Amino acid sequence: MSAVWRASRAAVKRRRFQTFILGVVVMVSSAMAIATLGLLAAVSGPFDQAYNAAKGAHVVAEFDSSKATAAQIARAANAPGVEAVAGPYPEAVLHSPSETGDHPMGLAGSFTVVGRDRPDTPVDALELSAGRWATGPGEIVLNEPSFIGLLAIKSEHEVVTPDGVQLKVVGYAASASQSAGGWVTPDQARALHSASLQMLYRFKDAGSDSALKAGMAAATKGLPSDALTGTSSYLAIKANLAKGPNTYVPFLTVFGVLGLIVSVLIVGNVVSGAVVSGFRHIGVLKALGFTPNQVTAVYLAMVTTPAVIGCVLGSVIGGLVGKKLVHQAFFGIFGGDLVMDRATVPTWVYPVVLIGMPVLVALSALIPAMRARRLPAAVAISAGGAQQTGRGLAVQRRLGGSRLPRPVSLGLGWPFARPGRTALTLSTVVLGVMTVTMALGLSASVVKFGQMQKQTDKIQVIVDVNDPKWNPPGPTHSDDQLFALLRSLPGAVHVSAEAPAVTRMAGSSGIVRVGVESGDTAELRPDLVRGRWIEGPNEVVVSSEFWHQHKVSLGDTITLDTSDGPQPEKIVGEGVGGWDVTTLDWNRFIPLSMVQRAQSFSVQLAKGTDPQAYATAVARIDPGLEATVNGASDTIEKVIISVVSTLTTMLIIVSSLGVFNTVVLNTRERRKDLGMLKSIGMTPRQVIAMVVTSVAALGAVGGIVGAPLGMLAHRIIIPITGHGTGLDLPDSMLHVWNWPMVALLALSGSVIAALGAYLPARGAAKAPVAEVLRTE
Amino acid sequence: MIVTVLPMTNTGGYEEREVVVRLTDVRKDFGDYAALDGVSLEIGAGESVAVMGPSGSGKSTLLNMVSGLDRPTGGSVVVGGEDLTRLNEKGLALFRRRRIGMIFQFFNLLDDLPALDNIALSGQLVGLKASAARKRALELMGELGIADRKNIYPASLSGGERQRVATARALMNRPSLLLADEPTGALDSRSGDQVMQLLMDLNQLGQTLLIVTHDPRLAAQCARRVIEVADGRIARDSSVNAAVVANGAVVAGVAR
Ligand SMILES: Nc1ncnc2c1ncn2[C@@H]1O[C@H](COP(=O)(O)OP(=O)(O)OP(=O)(O)O)[C@@H](O)[C@H]1O
Ligand SMILES: [Mg+2]
């Protein structure tokens, strides 16, 4: 093999530049592949691991304790298919408990307290992050997300129920199943007027909603049909977490696939170029006695070496970038702390890419390498340099008769001389333009999405109300006074107020986040995907996440806990983002909010009003207000846009390198022709014109084909991304194109081509004629 | 090895010789053009044979038949006892690397290997270790008077030096047959003479030679046997006492 190795090393040396391109292309693709696969795996991998490690409940169920006894529930749970259970535990719901001490989380409006005698149960095992378990009356352990870090237990930490019962905080624990807000002893729970029993289940088959349903049916067989009042499935938690990575997965996949295709094209082109320009080389090898297999091996080794190096480097980069992306993907998502520590690019991804990429490269090199193998030795050795093909010459002749300037007509003939290479290059340009188009569309849609969510078209200033406990000073005015003051400031047209609250919904054991709004909400309402805005009492708008999670539709009625008891609420619309449920029922829901007053005001200003001036004016009316101009883009948008532009830049570089490579091959093959043309008086400028023309035509065609393809891809990806993140996106998000932009995009093909062509063109123009004509 | 009696040389004597090359009624068609049209020929060990003829007469094609670089359309080609028409591509490659040394008009060195490695590569191909191959390559370079050029790349060598490197490469595996297609064609007369002298010296040492050349002077000088080819046939073979030739198409080629 050493002769093969020696020869391929020499071949690599001769093609340092192509080898470099190949290495870079493979590096970029490998990095993208690692990051994409890492994110794909992160959608479920880390969650399942973390959840299983914490023995998380597959189903958290609530039973009406007046319909079924604990013993009945426990007996029924002894069913086939049930892997493990914990409970039943008495469960009480506290409406608007208050707290003392500086617990930084705040208690939810509807606060579930479960009576558990111990934390290390077979299902939903809790790990205490501070303090100890509640063992006596008047003690409580609070559910605290682990990312908060260790909270010191202080004597003044207390939870006070609306009835005035004081519960001393003795510990903090995190529940992966999010099964309760706090835990007390079973006796204490009963003392808090527990009316229901909580049961936690793990099933042998928990892969799908229907499996869980079947499992629950088996585990509740024989109980009165109305005993089960609510369930929540771990799949909802999982789906919620998957939203993070799902934001990135669709477009990363598309970029990844495009990257792979471009790599394959370029590798194929590099190797065919090597074979075509290496005819004589192949002939010499054969004359020396290299067997056909050895010749193939020389050409495969030529690309495999840079491919392996590129792949290793790319894997390192991809691993780093991927890890960061995966972390970023979970950041700020409810429950993200559960998987944050485990979220990384899984190990199996590396061997897949490290073996897969070089194999892919070798496969794309195989066709041209087979051609080298079959090339008759006698023909190869007698062929000097370039092999003009007949087709090229015929077209050249016809173009020569046209009225185009000679360098242009000569250049236009080049693509016809090597149709295979032309096709590969054209595809590279098409993919490049497609990427640019898609990336621009994605960015525009993301920006549009941000604008839509933040309603920057309607709301110019957001006024936050300080919470005196965490962010003193608090406001000195009441909500009504603030409304009046904000309206009275110059420029104000509409003002609305909002406060977040937490409640529960009948039939679900999880919590529901409510946005409570008042004021000019009709004018300042968000864009809806379907339905209409709230017009009467007991009407709500739900977010599309809620819509899909609970599988509701317009006109459905849900029952929400309010300070006034359960209330039926009719769903009249679906909004894109925001809280699970938006209500205008201020009086019934505001007691369930943390500070029980408005937390922020949204202000629409008259045209021409300076929002900054308005914000400054707001600061003067009450020291407890913090006004900001609405509009700065969100971090997630920035991340997406930066990821998209990084990927786009990489793909543009790679496509330009592909064109570059083609032009280098073309000019190298035509060195003698070029020398001859120069020797008969063609100026350097004419040479450049000729070479650039040879690919500009390709670029133009590539642009015209690539731009619509990119628009199509955009049209497909946006809804998929929306779906993956649990959002229904209004059509307006797809309407980001305008004609000048599309025209520019179509032209971008020529730009990519000209970028790739200029340097080699200049090189060809500068090459000294004598030397060119002497070599070979 | 096939041992046979062979009509030998201008001296007219008969000697017992190994037959290294035996072509029997070889045809080579390119499309409907016959580049070789029934060529039969035997070359014995230690002979030095010059092939002459006008351009396009089929000289290189003939050489390609002998080296196994190309296959005949008809007839048989036996070289060193091996019937080349029966070998597959791999077999031909193995045959070439052990039995044949080739020298070309335009050298055909690998541009990205220095002189020494260009020569050593052939040795590595037959399984020599890199160090052993280099050692032998260096010996050859010494014998050919180019040892001091060992690390120079082909592009920086003079034409004569390049051809000597090519010759050293051809000799690397002690071929039973050395083929040269216009080895002096790209050289000035002085370098050309040196290369020819080298080939004659090799022949003195027993190396069988088959040289294509345009130059009657060189042919007469170095080859004891001259074969003239015209229109794909052997027009004259000096080893055959009389000019026994097909269709009387004779000698004209030399004059052209
Ligand atoms: N691969 C090929 N395809 C078609 N025709 C060929 C091929 N190779 C050679 N020929 C033709 O066969 C004939 C003999 O060619 P060959 O190269 O053997 O001539 P030659 O005697 O070596 O000429 P020169 O002295 O110019 O090198 C020529 O007419 C040539 O055009
Ligand atoms: Mg010839």
PDB file of N, CA, C and O in Angstrom, chain A residues 2-4 6-7 10-11 13-14 280-281 283-294 373 376-379 381 774 776, chain B residues 64 69-70 89-90 93-94 96-97 102 104 106 108-114 117-118 121-122 124-125 128 134 153 155 162 169:
ATOM      1  N   SER A   2       2.120   1.091   0.356  1.00  0.00           N
ATOM      2  CA  SER A   2       2.882   2.321   0.571  1.00  0.00           C
ATOM      3  C   SER A   2       3.067   3.107  -0.721  1.00  0.00           C
ATOM      4  O   SER A   2       3.176   4.326  -0.688  1.00  0.00           O
ATOM      5  N   ALA A   3       3.090   2.394  -1.866  1.00  0.00           N
ATOM      6  CA  ALA A   3       3.216   3.117  -3.135  1.00  0.00           C
ATOM      7  C   ALA A   3       1.953   3.943  -3.377  1.00  0.00           C
ATOM      8  O   ALA A   3       2.007   5.089  -3.824  1.00  0.00           O
ATOM      9  N   VAL A   4       0.796   3.347  -3.046  1.00  0.00           N
ATOM     10  CA  VAL A   4      -0.473   4.056  -3.197  1.00  0.00           C
ATOM     11  C   VAL A   4      -0.465   5.300  -2.315  1.00  0.00           C
ATOM     12  O   VAL A   4      -0.843   6.403  -2.724  1.00  0.00           O
ATOM     13  N   ARG A   6       2.093   6.921  -1.142  1.00  0.00           N
ATOM     14  CA  ARG A   6       3.058   7.895  -1.640  1.00  0.00           C
ATOM     15  C   ARG A   6       2.440   8.696  -2.786  1.00  0.00           C
ATOM     16  O   ARG A   6       2.529   9.925  -2.828  1.00  0.00           O
ATOM     17  N   ALA A   7       1.800   7.974  -3.691  1.00  0.00           N
ATOM     18  CA  ALA A   7       1.246   8.638  -4.873  1.00  0.00           C
ATOM     19  C   ALA A   7       0.093   9.554  -4.495  1.00  0.00           C
ATOM     20  O   ALA A   7      -0.059  10.654  -5.034  1.00  0.00           O
ATOM     21  N   ALA A  10       1.352  12.686  -2.977  1.00  0.00           N
ATOM     22  CA  ALA A  10       1.841  13.597  -4.009  1.00  0.00           C
ATOM     23  C   ALA A  10       0.671  14.293  -4.691  1.00  0.00           C
ATOM     24  O   ALA A  10       0.717  15.490  -4.971  1.00  0.00           O
ATOM     25  N   ALA A  11      -0.411  13.536  -4.910  1.00  0.00           N
ATOM     26  CA  ALA A  11      -1.582  14.125  -5.574  1.00  0.00           C
ATOM     27  C   ALA A  11      -2.213  15.191  -4.691  1.00  0.00           C
ATOM     28  O   ALA A  11      -2.653  16.237  -5.163  1.00  0.00           O
ATOM     29  N   LYS A  13      -0.643  16.946  -2.588  1.00  0.00           N
ATOM     30  CA  LYS A  13       0.250  18.097  -2.597  1.00  0.00           C
ATOM     31  C   LYS A  13       0.014  18.966  -3.827  1.00  0.00           C
ATOM     32  O   LYS A  13       0.048  20.187  -3.751  1.00  0.00           O
ATOM     33  N   ARG A  14      -0.239  18.300  -4.925  1.00  0.00           N
ATOM     34  CA  ARG A  14      -0.451  19.070  -6.146  1.00  0.00           C
ATOM     35  C   ARG A  14      -1.753  19.875  -6.038  1.00  0.00           C
ATOM     36  O   ARG A  14      -1.903  20.917  -6.620  1.00  0.00           O
ATOM     37  N   ARG A 280      -3.087  12.348 -17.403  1.00  0.00           N
ATOM     38  CA  ARG A 280      -1.721  11.928 -17.668  1.00  0.00           C
ATOM     39  C   ARG A 280      -1.175  11.209 -16.431  1.00  0.00           C
ATOM     40  O   ARG A 280      -0.526  10.169 -16.518  1.00  0.00           O
ATOM     41  N   HIS A 281      -1.499  11.796 -15.275  1.00  0.00           N
ATOM     42  CA  HIS A 281      -1.081  11.237 -13.998  1.00  0.00           C
ATOM     43  C   HIS A 281      -1.563   9.799 -13.864  1.00  0.00           C
ATOM     44  O   HIS A 281      -0.810   8.891 -13.516  1.00  0.00           O
ATOM     45  N   GLY A 283      -2.420   7.863 -16.291  1.00  0.00           N
ATOM     46  CA  GLY A 283      -1.713   7.067 -17.287  1.00  0.00           C
ATOM     47  C   GLY A 283      -0.341   6.642 -16.775  1.00  0.00           C
ATOM     48  O   GLY A 283       0.055   5.477 -16.919  1.00  0.00           O
ATOM     49  N   VAL A 284       0.370   7.576 -16.167  1.00  0.00           N
ATOM     50  CA  VAL A 284       1.706   7.261 -15.666  1.00  0.00           C
ATOM     51  C   VAL A 284       1.611   6.180 -14.599  1.00  0.00           C
ATOM     52  O   VAL A 284       2.363   5.205 -14.611  1.00  0.00           O
ATOM     53  N   LEU A 285       0.654   6.355 -13.682  1.00  0.00           N
ATOM     54  CA  LEU A 285       0.500   5.355 -12.622  1.00  0.00           C
ATOM     55  C   LEU A 285       0.256   3.976 -13.226  1.00  0.00           C
ATOM     56  O   LEU A 285       0.856   2.992 -12.817  1.00  0.00           O
ATOM     57  N   LYS A 286      -0.613   3.951 -14.239  1.00  0.00           N
ATOM     58  CA  LYS A 286      -0.921   2.650 -14.829  1.00  0.00           C
ATOM     59  C   LYS A 286       0.289   2.079 -15.550  1.00  0.00           C
ATOM     60  O   LYS A 286       0.535   0.875 -15.503  1.00  0.00           O
ATOM     61  N   ALA A 287       1.020   2.953 -16.245  1.00  0.00           N
ATOM     62  CA  ALA A 287       2.199   2.480 -16.962  1.00  0.00           C
ATOM     63  C   ALA A 287       3.223   1.906 -15.988  1.00  0.00           C
ATOM     64  O   ALA A 287       3.911   0.934 -16.282  1.00  0.00           O
ATOM     65  N   LEU A 288       3.306   2.516 -14.797  1.00  0.00           N
ATOM     66  CA  LEU A 288       4.266   2.026 -13.814  1.00  0.00           C
ATOM     67  C   LEU A 288       3.834   0.692 -13.232  1.00  0.00           C
ATOM     68  O   LEU A 288       4.628   0.007 -12.599  1.00  0.00           O
ATOM     69  N   GLY A 289       2.556   0.351 -13.428  1.00  0.00           N
ATOM     70  CA  GLY A 289       2.078  -0.926 -12.920  1.00  0.00           C
ATOM     71  C   GLY A 289       1.144  -0.820 -11.730  1.00  0.00           C
ATOM     72  O   GLY A 289       0.979  -1.779 -10.991  1.00  0.00           O
ATOM     73  N   PHE A 290       0.529   0.339 -11.515  1.00  0.00           N
ATOM     74  CA  PHE A 290      -0.527   0.432 -10.499  1.00  0.00           C
ATOM     75  C   PHE A 290      -1.725  -0.341 -11.024  1.00  0.00           C
ATOM     76  O   PHE A 290      -2.127  -0.164 -12.180  1.00  0.00           O
ATOM     77  N   THR A 291      -2.298  -1.215 -10.198  1.00  0.00           N
ATOM     78  CA  THR A 291      -3.481  -1.958 -10.633  1.00  0.00           C
ATOM     79  C   THR A 291      -4.684  -1.015 -10.592  1.00  0.00           C
ATOM     80  O   THR A 291      -4.631   0.026  -9.939  1.00  0.00           O
ATOM     81  N   PRO A 292      -5.775  -1.370 -11.284  1.00  0.00           N
ATOM     82  CA  PRO A 292      -6.975  -0.518 -11.262  1.00  0.00           C
ATOM     83  C   PRO A 292      -7.419  -0.215  -9.824  1.00  0.00           C
ATOM     84  O   PRO A 292      -7.772   0.920  -9.500  1.00  0.00           O
ATOM     85  N   ASN A 293      -7.370  -1.227  -8.955  1.00  0.00           N
ATOM     86  CA  ASN A 293      -7.760  -0.971  -7.558  1.00  0.00           C
ATOM     87  C   ASN A 293      -6.851   0.047  -6.904  1.00  0.00           C
ATOM     88  O   ASN A 293      -7.295   0.898  -6.135  1.00  0.00           O
ATOM     89  N   GLN A 294      -5.585  -0.058  -7.216  1.00  0.00           N
ATOM     90  CA  GLN A 294      -4.652   0.885  -6.603  1.00  0.00           C
ATOM     91  C   GLN A 294      -4.874   2.304  -7.104  1.00  0.00           C
ATOM     92  O   GLN A 294      -4.750   3.252  -6.341  1.00  0.00           O
ATOM     93  N   ARG A 373     -10.252   4.580 -12.690  1.00  0.00           N
ATOM     94  CA  ARG A 373      -9.913   3.181 -12.735  1.00  0.00           C
ATOM     95  C   ARG A 373     -10.091   2.623 -14.147  1.00  0.00           C
ATOM     96  O   ARG A 373      -9.278   1.870 -14.648  1.00  0.00           O
ATOM     97  N   PRO A 376      -8.611   3.968 -20.083  1.00  0.00           N
ATOM     98  CA  PRO A 376      -7.607   3.132 -20.737  1.00  0.00           C
ATOM     99  C   PRO A 376      -6.229   3.797 -20.606  1.00  0.00           C
ATOM    100  O   PRO A 376      -6.071   4.985 -20.863  1.00  0.00           O
ATOM    101  N   ALA A 377      -5.258   2.994 -20.216  1.00  0.00           N
ATOM    102  CA  ALA A 377      -3.951   3.545 -19.915  1.00  0.00           C
ATOM    103  C   ALA A 377      -3.326   4.226 -21.132  1.00  0.00           C
ATOM    104  O   ALA A 377      -2.744   5.294 -21.031  1.00  0.00           O
ATOM    105  N   ALA A 378      -3.478   3.598 -22.287  1.00  0.00           N
ATOM    106  CA  ALA A 378      -2.839   4.150 -23.476  1.00  0.00           C
ATOM    107  C   ALA A 378      -3.387   5.531 -23.804  1.00  0.00           C
ATOM    108  O   ALA A 378      -2.656   6.440 -24.177  1.00  0.00           O
ATOM    109  N   VAL A 379      -4.708   5.686 -23.648  1.00  0.00           N
ATOM    110  CA  VAL A 379      -5.340   6.979 -23.921  1.00  0.00           C
ATOM    111  C   VAL A 379      -4.847   7.997 -22.905  1.00  0.00           C
ATOM    112  O   VAL A 379      -4.468   9.119 -23.235  1.00  0.00           O
ATOM    113  N   ILE A 381      -2.164   8.125 -21.139  1.00  0.00           N
ATOM    114  CA  ILE A 381      -0.785   8.571 -21.173  1.00  0.00           C
ATOM    115  C   ILE A 381      -0.495   9.439 -22.381  1.00  0.00           C
ATOM    116  O   ILE A 381       0.361  10.310 -22.354  1.00  0.00           O
ATOM    117  N   ARG A 774       5.406  26.709 -21.584  1.00  0.00           N
ATOM    118  CA  ARG A 774       6.527  25.787 -21.465  1.00  0.00           C
ATOM    119  C   ARG A 774       6.138  24.500 -20.729  1.00  0.00           C
ATOM    120  O   ARG A 774       6.548  23.422 -21.092  1.00  0.00           O
ATOM    121  N   GLU A 776       4.598  21.263 -19.396  1.00  0.00           N
ATOM    122  CA  GLU A 776       4.018  20.065 -20.023  1.00  0.00           C
ATOM    123  C   GLU A 776       4.192  20.017 -21.522  1.00  0.00           C
ATOM    124  O   GLU A 776       4.432  20.994 -22.161  1.00  0.00           O
TER     125      GLU A 776
ATOM    126  N   ASN B  64       2.408   0.036 -27.251  1.00  0.00           N
ATOM    127  CA  ASN B  64       1.344  -0.139 -26.247  1.00  0.00           C
ATOM    128  C   ASN B  64       0.869  -1.590 -26.184  1.00  0.00           C
ATOM    129  O   ASN B  64       0.466  -2.064 -25.127  1.00  0.00           O
ATOM    130  N   LEU B  69      -0.404  -1.710 -22.212  1.00  0.00           N
ATOM    131  CA  LEU B  69      -1.167  -0.500 -21.920  1.00  0.00           C
ATOM    132  C   LEU B  69      -2.458  -0.510 -22.724  1.00  0.00           C
ATOM    133  O   LEU B  69      -3.405   0.178 -22.417  1.00  0.00           O
ATOM    134  N   ASP B  70      -2.449  -1.259 -23.824  1.00  0.00           N
ATOM    135  CA  ASP B  70      -3.652  -1.338 -24.645  1.00  0.00           C
ATOM    136  C   ASP B  70      -3.765  -2.776 -25.139  1.00  0.00           C
ATOM    137  O   ASP B  70      -2.795  -3.521 -25.098  1.00  0.00           O
ATOM    138  N   GLU B  89      -7.080  -6.512 -16.228  1.00  0.00           N
ATOM    139  CA  GLU B  89      -6.404  -5.235 -15.976  1.00  0.00           C
ATOM    140  C   GLU B  89      -5.385  -5.356 -14.860  1.00  0.00           C
ATOM    141  O   GLU B  89      -4.269  -4.849 -14.939  1.00  0.00           O
ATOM    142  N   LYS B  90      -5.795  -6.022 -13.797  1.00  0.00           N
ATOM    143  CA  LYS B  90      -4.889  -6.153 -12.666  1.00  0.00           C
ATOM    144  C   LYS B  90      -3.664  -6.977 -13.049  1.00  0.00           C
ATOM    145  O   LYS B  90      -2.527  -6.618 -12.742  1.00  0.00           O
ATOM    146  N   ALA B  93      -1.312  -4.938 -14.931  1.00  0.00           N
ATOM    147  CA  ALA B  93      -0.580  -3.996 -14.080  1.00  0.00           C
ATOM    148  C   ALA B  93       0.564  -4.721 -13.371  1.00  0.00           C
ATOM    149  O   ALA B  93       1.694  -4.215 -13.327  1.00  0.00           O
ATOM    150  N   LEU B  94       0.257  -5.905 -12.836  1.00  0.00           N
ATOM    151  CA  LEU B  94       1.294  -6.663 -12.132  1.00  0.00           C
ATOM    152  C   LEU B  94       2.419  -7.041 -13.100  1.00  0.00           C
ATOM    153  O   LEU B  94       3.595  -6.966 -12.766  1.00  0.00           O
ATOM    154  N   ARG B  96       3.285  -5.402 -15.809  1.00  0.00           N
ATOM    155  CA  ARG B  96       4.056  -4.208 -16.169  1.00  0.00           C
ATOM    156  C   ARG B  96       5.058  -3.839 -15.089  1.00  0.00           C
ATOM    157  O   ARG B  96       6.189  -3.517 -15.355  1.00  0.00           O
ATOM    158  N   ARG B  97       4.568  -3.895 -13.834  1.00  0.00           N
ATOM    159  CA  ARG B  97       5.464  -3.384 -12.798  1.00  0.00           C
ATOM    160  C   ARG B  97       6.696  -4.281 -12.628  1.00  0.00           C
ATOM    161  O   ARG B  97       7.749  -3.824 -12.252  1.00  0.00           O
ATOM    162  N   MET B 102       9.418   1.597 -18.863  1.00  0.00           N
ATOM    163  CA  MET B 102       8.997   2.440 -19.982  1.00  0.00           C
ATOM    164  C   MET B 102       9.626   3.818 -19.902  1.00  0.00           C
ATOM    165  O   MET B 102       9.698   4.417 -18.835  1.00  0.00           O
ATOM    166  N   PHE B 104       9.348   7.633 -21.913  1.00  0.00           N
ATOM    167  CA  PHE B 104       8.471   8.356 -22.850  1.00  0.00           C
ATOM    168  C   PHE B 104       9.175   9.579 -23.414  1.00  0.00           C
ATOM    169  O   PHE B 104      10.113  10.106 -22.819  1.00  0.00           O
ATOM    170  N   PHE B 106       7.955  12.575 -23.457  1.00  0.00           N
ATOM    171  CA  PHE B 106       7.796  13.721 -22.548  1.00  0.00           C
ATOM    172  C   PHE B 106       7.939  13.303 -21.086  1.00  0.00           C
ATOM    173  O   PHE B 106       7.256  13.822 -20.211  1.00  0.00           O
ATOM    174  N   ASN B 108       7.043  12.057 -18.501  1.00  0.00           N
ATOM    175  CA  ASN B 108       5.970  11.542 -17.647  1.00  0.00           C
ATOM    176  C   ASN B 108       6.425  11.223 -16.233  1.00  0.00           C
ATOM    177  O   ASN B 108       6.097  10.186 -15.675  1.00  0.00           O
ATOM    178  N   LEU B 109       7.177  12.148 -15.664  1.00  0.00           N
ATOM    179  CA  LEU B 109       7.505  12.002 -14.245  1.00  0.00           C
ATOM    180  C   LEU B 109       6.340  12.551 -13.439  1.00  0.00           C
ATOM    181  O   LEU B 109       5.545  13.343 -13.950  1.00  0.00           O
ATOM    182  N   LEU B 110       6.219  12.128 -12.181  1.00  0.00           N
ATOM    183  CA  LEU B 110       5.186  12.705 -11.314  1.00  0.00           C
ATOM    184  C   LEU B 110       5.728  14.020 -10.750  1.00  0.00           C
ATOM    185  O   LEU B 110       6.753  14.033 -10.065  1.00  0.00           O
ATOM    186  N   ASP B 111       5.029  15.097 -11.082  1.00  0.00           N
ATOM    187  CA  ASP B 111       5.565  16.438 -10.814  1.00  0.00           C
ATOM    188  C   ASP B 111       5.794  16.722  -9.339  1.00  0.00           C
ATOM    189  O   ASP B 111       6.574  17.591  -8.990  1.00  0.00           O
ATOM    190  N   ASP B 112       5.085  16.007  -8.475  1.00  0.00           N
ATOM    191  CA  ASP B 112       5.133  16.395  -7.072  1.00  0.00           C
ATOM    192  C   ASP B 112       5.987  15.478  -6.227  1.00  0.00           C
ATOM    193  O   ASP B 112       5.925  15.524  -5.000  1.00  0.00           O
ATOM    194  N   LEU B 113       6.749  14.636  -6.896  1.00  0.00           N
ATOM    195  CA  LEU B 113       7.719  13.846  -6.141  1.00  0.00           C
ATOM    196  C   LEU B 113       9.098  14.272  -6.615  1.00  0.00           C
ATOM    197  O   LEU B 113       9.320  14.464  -7.817  1.00  0.00           O
ATOM    198  N   PRO B 114      10.051  14.403  -5.693  1.00  0.00           N
ATOM    199  CA  PRO B 114      11.418  14.709  -6.122  1.00  0.00           C
ATOM    200  C   PRO B 114      11.978  13.527  -6.910  1.00  0.00           C
ATOM    201  O   PRO B 114      11.425  12.422  -6.866  1.00  0.00           O
ATOM    202  N   ASP B 117      12.270  10.051  -5.314  1.00  0.00           N
ATOM    203  CA  ASP B 117      11.017   9.365  -5.003  1.00  0.00           C
ATOM    204  C   ASP B 117      10.298   8.918  -6.259  1.00  0.00           C
ATOM    205  O   ASP B 117       9.581   7.918  -6.250  1.00  0.00           O
ATOM    206  N   ASN B 118      10.450   9.676  -7.347  1.00  0.00           N
ATOM    207  CA  ASN B 118       9.880   9.253  -8.611  1.00  0.00           C
ATOM    208  C   ASN B 118      10.418   7.883  -8.985  1.00  0.00           C
ATOM    209  O   ASN B 118       9.680   7.019  -9.466  1.00  0.00           O
ATOM    210  N   LEU B 121       9.365   5.040  -6.244  1.00  0.00           N
ATOM    211  CA  LEU B 121       7.954   4.648  -6.247  1.00  0.00           C
ATOM    212  C   LEU B 121       7.744   3.297  -6.936  1.00  0.00           C
ATOM    213  O   LEU B 121       6.990   2.456  -6.460  1.00  0.00           O
ATOM    214  N   SER B 122       8.461   3.091  -8.058  1.00  0.00           N
ATOM    215  CA  SER B 122       8.323   1.829  -8.783  1.00  0.00           C
ATOM    216  C   SER B 122       8.740   0.652  -7.915  1.00  0.00           C
ATOM    217  O   SER B 122       8.125  -0.404  -7.953  1.00  0.00           O
ATOM    218  N   GLN B 124       8.670   0.553  -4.625  1.00  0.00           N
ATOM    219  CA  GLN B 124       7.657   0.356  -3.578  1.00  0.00           C
ATOM    220  C   GLN B 124       6.476  -0.437  -4.121  1.00  0.00           C
ATOM    221  O   GLN B 124       5.830  -1.182  -3.405  1.00  0.00           O
ATOM    222  N   LEU B 125       6.224  -0.221  -5.419  1.00  0.00           N
ATOM    223  CA  LEU B 125       5.088  -0.887  -6.040  1.00  0.00           C
ATOM    224  C   LEU B 125       5.264  -2.401  -6.043  1.00  0.00           C
ATOM    225  O   LEU B 125       4.290  -3.144  -5.962  1.00  0.00           O
ATOM    226  N   LEU B 128       9.026  -3.348  -2.244  1.00  0.00           N
ATOM    227  CA  LEU B 128      10.210  -2.927  -1.500  1.00  0.00           C
ATOM    228  C   LEU B 128       9.811  -1.946  -0.410  1.00  0.00           C
ATOM    229  O   LEU B 128       8.894  -1.155  -0.591  1.00  0.00           O
ATOM    230  N   ARG B 134      14.540   3.481  -1.912  1.00  0.00           N
ATOM    231  CA  ARG B 134      15.349   4.702  -2.058  1.00  0.00           C
ATOM    232  C   ARG B 134      16.814   4.344  -2.281  1.00  0.00           C
ATOM    233  O   ARG B 134      17.503   5.001  -3.059  1.00  0.00           O
ATOM    234  N   TYR B 153      12.865  18.578  -7.847  1.00  0.00           N
ATOM    235  CA  TYR B 153      11.583  18.214  -8.457  1.00  0.00           C
ATOM    236  C   TYR B 153      11.706  18.271  -9.976  1.00  0.00           C
ATOM    237  O   TYR B 153      12.496  19.073 -10.504  1.00  0.00           O
ATOM    238  N   ALA B 155      10.187  19.647 -12.334  1.00  0.00           N
ATOM    239  CA  ALA B 155      10.062  20.926 -13.028  1.00  0.00           C
ATOM    240  C   ALA B 155      11.399  21.650 -13.098  1.00  0.00           C
ATOM    241  O   ALA B 155      11.626  22.449 -14.016  1.00  0.00           O
ATOM    242  N   ARG B 162      15.789  14.897 -16.777  1.00  0.00           N
ATOM    243  CA  ARG B 162      14.482  14.271 -16.596  1.00  0.00           C
ATOM    244  C   ARG B 162      14.446  12.905 -17.244  1.00  0.00           C
ATOM    245  O   ARG B 162      13.934  11.937 -16.681  1.00  0.00           O
ATOM    246  N   ARG B 169      13.950   5.189 -13.342  1.00  0.00           N
ATOM    247  CA  ARG B 169      12.673   4.648 -12.881  1.00  0.00           C
ATOM    248  C   ARG B 169      12.329   3.370 -13.648  1.00  0.00           C
ATOM    249  O   ARG B 169      11.880   2.384 -13.063  1.00  0.00           O
TER     250      ARG B 169
END
